[in-house]
Tab-separated table of C-alpha atoms in Angstrom:
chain	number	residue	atom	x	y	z
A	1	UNK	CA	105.832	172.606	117.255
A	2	UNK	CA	102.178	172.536	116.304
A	3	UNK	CA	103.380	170.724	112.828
A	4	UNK	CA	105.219	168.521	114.505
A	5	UNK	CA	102.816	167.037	116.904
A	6	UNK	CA	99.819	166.975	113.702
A	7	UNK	CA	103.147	165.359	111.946
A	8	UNK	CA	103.001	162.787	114.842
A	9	UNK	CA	99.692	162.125	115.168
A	10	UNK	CA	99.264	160.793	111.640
A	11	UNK	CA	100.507	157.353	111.937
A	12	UNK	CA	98.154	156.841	114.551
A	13	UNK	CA	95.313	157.981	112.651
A	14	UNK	CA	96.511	155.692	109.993
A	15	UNK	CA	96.800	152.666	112.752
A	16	UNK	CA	92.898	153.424	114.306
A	17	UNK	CA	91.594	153.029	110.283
A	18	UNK	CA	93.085	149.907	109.976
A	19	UNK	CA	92.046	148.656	112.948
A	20	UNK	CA	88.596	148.297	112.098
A	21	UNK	CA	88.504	143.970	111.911
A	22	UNK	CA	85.026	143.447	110.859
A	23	UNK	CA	84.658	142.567	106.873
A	24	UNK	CA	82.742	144.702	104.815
A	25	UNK	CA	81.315	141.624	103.099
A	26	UNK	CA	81.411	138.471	103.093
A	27	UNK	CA	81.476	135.508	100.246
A	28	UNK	CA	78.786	132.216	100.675
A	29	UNK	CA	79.856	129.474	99.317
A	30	UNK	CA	76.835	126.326	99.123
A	31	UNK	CA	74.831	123.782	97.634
A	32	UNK	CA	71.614	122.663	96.627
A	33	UNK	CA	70.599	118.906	96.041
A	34	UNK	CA	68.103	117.500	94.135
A	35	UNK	CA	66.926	113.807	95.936
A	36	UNK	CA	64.064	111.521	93.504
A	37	UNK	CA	63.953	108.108	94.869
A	38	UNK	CA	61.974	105.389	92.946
A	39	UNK	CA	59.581	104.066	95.019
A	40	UNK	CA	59.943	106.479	97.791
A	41	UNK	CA	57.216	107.200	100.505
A	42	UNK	CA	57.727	110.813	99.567
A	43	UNK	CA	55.532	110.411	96.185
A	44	UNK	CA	58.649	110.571	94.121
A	45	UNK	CA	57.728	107.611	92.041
A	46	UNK	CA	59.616	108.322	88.861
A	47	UNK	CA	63.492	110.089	89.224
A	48	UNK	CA	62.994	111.186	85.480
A	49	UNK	CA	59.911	113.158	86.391
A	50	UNK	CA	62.296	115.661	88.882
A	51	UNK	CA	65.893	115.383	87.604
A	52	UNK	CA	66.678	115.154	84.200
A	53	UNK	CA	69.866	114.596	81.933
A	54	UNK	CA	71.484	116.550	79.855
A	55	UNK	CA	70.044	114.607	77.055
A	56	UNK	CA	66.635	114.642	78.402
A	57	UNK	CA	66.741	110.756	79.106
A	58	UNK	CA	67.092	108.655	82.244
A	59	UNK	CA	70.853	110.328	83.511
A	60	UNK	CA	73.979	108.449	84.907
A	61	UNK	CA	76.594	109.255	87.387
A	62	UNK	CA	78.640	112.885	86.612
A	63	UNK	CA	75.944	114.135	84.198
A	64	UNK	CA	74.818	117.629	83.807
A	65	UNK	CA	70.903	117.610	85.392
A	66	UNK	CA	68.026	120.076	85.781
A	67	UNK	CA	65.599	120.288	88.185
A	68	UNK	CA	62.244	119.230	85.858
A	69	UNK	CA	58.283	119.198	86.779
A	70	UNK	CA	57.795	119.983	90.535
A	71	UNK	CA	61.610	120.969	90.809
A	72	UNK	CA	62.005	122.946	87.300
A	73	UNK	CA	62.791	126.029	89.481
A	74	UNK	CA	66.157	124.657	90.189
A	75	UNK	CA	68.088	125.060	87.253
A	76	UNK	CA	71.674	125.837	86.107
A	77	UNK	CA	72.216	129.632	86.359
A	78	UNK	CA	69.095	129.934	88.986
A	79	UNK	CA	69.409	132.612	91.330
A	80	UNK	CA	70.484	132.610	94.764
A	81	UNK	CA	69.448	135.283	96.921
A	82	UNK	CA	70.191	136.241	100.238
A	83	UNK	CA	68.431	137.924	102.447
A	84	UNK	CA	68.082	139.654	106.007
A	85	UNK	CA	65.363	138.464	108.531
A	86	UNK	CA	63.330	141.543	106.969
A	87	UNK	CA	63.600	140.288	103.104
A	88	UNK	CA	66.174	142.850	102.199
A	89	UNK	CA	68.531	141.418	99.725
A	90	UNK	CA	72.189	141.128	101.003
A	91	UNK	CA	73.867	139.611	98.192
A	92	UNK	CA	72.669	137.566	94.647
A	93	UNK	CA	74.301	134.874	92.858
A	94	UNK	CA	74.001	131.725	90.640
A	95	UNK	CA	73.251	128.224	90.374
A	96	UNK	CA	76.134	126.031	88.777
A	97	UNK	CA	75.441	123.310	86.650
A	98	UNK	CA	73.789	120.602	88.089
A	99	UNK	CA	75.879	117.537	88.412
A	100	UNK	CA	74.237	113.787	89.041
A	101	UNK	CA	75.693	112.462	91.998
A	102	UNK	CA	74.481	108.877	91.825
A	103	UNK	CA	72.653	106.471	89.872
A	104	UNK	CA	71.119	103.075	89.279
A	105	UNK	CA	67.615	101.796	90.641
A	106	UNK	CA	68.007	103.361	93.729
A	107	UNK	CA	67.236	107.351	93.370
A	108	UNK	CA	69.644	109.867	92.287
A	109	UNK	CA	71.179	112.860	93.446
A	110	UNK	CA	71.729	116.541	91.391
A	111	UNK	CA	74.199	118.864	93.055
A	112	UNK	CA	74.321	122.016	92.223
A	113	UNK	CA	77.054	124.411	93.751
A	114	UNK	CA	76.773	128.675	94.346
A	115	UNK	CA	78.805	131.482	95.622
A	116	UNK	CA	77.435	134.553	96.822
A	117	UNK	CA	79.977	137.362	96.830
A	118	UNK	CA	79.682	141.079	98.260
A	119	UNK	CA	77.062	139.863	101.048
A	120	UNK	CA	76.778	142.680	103.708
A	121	UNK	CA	77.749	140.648	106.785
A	122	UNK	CA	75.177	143.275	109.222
A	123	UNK	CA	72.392	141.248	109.527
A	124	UNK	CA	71.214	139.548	112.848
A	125	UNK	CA	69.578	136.725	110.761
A	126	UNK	CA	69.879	135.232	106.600
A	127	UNK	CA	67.461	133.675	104.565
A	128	UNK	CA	68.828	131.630	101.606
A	129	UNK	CA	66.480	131.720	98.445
A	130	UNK	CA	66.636	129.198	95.677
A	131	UNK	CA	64.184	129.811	92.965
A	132	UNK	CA	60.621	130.611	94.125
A	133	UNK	CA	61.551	128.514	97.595
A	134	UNK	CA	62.901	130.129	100.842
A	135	UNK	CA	65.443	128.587	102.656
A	136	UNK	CA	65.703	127.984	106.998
A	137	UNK	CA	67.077	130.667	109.002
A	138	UNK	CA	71.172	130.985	109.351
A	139	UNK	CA	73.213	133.303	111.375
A	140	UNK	CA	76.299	135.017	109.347
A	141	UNK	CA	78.500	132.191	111.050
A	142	UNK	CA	76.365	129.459	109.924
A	143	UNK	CA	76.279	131.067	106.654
A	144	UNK	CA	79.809	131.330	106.738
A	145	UNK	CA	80.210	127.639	107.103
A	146	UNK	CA	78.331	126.988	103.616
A	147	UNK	CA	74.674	126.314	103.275
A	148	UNK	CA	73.554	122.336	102.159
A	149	UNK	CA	69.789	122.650	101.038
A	150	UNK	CA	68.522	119.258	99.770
A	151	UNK	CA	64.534	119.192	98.064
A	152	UNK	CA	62.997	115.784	98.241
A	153	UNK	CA	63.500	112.626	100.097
């Protein structure tokens, strides 16, 4: 009788384990943008000083671009890290390439894209990290919802 009732109990065990709903991680999808403006009030004067093209010259619409002089810390492949609000790291990841957005005389736009896999979802508060820079403050929802970090104006 004893073997049964152990016998019984084990689907139930099985049932509690599975019950557990809370993710072990979580993945962070985001992006980063680049904005140089000619003739901003920002002191962007020159869009070729911040964002480059592939080819190192003045870019156009859908090409690959780099961060360059006060923005050469956002790059293609740059790390991503995330953090709690105590600067413990809670999951890494990369820059994509940088794609130009827009162009002509009026500014243009870099985008870069980045997933974060594996990131421990028990923190309170995040901190997204882009090169040397640290982001604003998100909760794991807002985090959930995808970071958009722009530099410049």
């Amino acid at each position: 009788m004893k073997k049964l009732a152990a016998l019984a109990a084990l689907p139930l065990l099985a049932l509690a384990a599975c019950g557990d709903d809370k993710p072990k991680t979580v993945e962070v999808n985001g992006s980063m943008t680049l904005h140089a403006e000619v003739g901003d009030s920002s002191g962007i004067e020159d869009q070729t000083q911040y964002i480059s093209g592939s080819n190192g010259t003045e870019a156009a619409k859908g090409d690959k671009c780099d961060g360059s002089g006060g923005f050469s810390d956002i790059q293609s492949g740059g790390q991503v890290t995330i953090t709690d609000d105590g600067g413990k790291t809670m999951g890494l990841g990369n820059l994509s390439a940088g794609e130009l957005q827009s162009d002509g005389n009026y500014g243009n736009d870099c985008r870069f894209t980045f997933t974060v896999k594996d990131v421990d979802p028990s923190a309170k508060y995040y901190k997204v990290k882009i090169g040397h820079r640290d982001g604003p403050t998100y909760t794991l929802d807002d985090l959930k919802k995808g970071p958009a970090l722009t530099l410049g104006d």
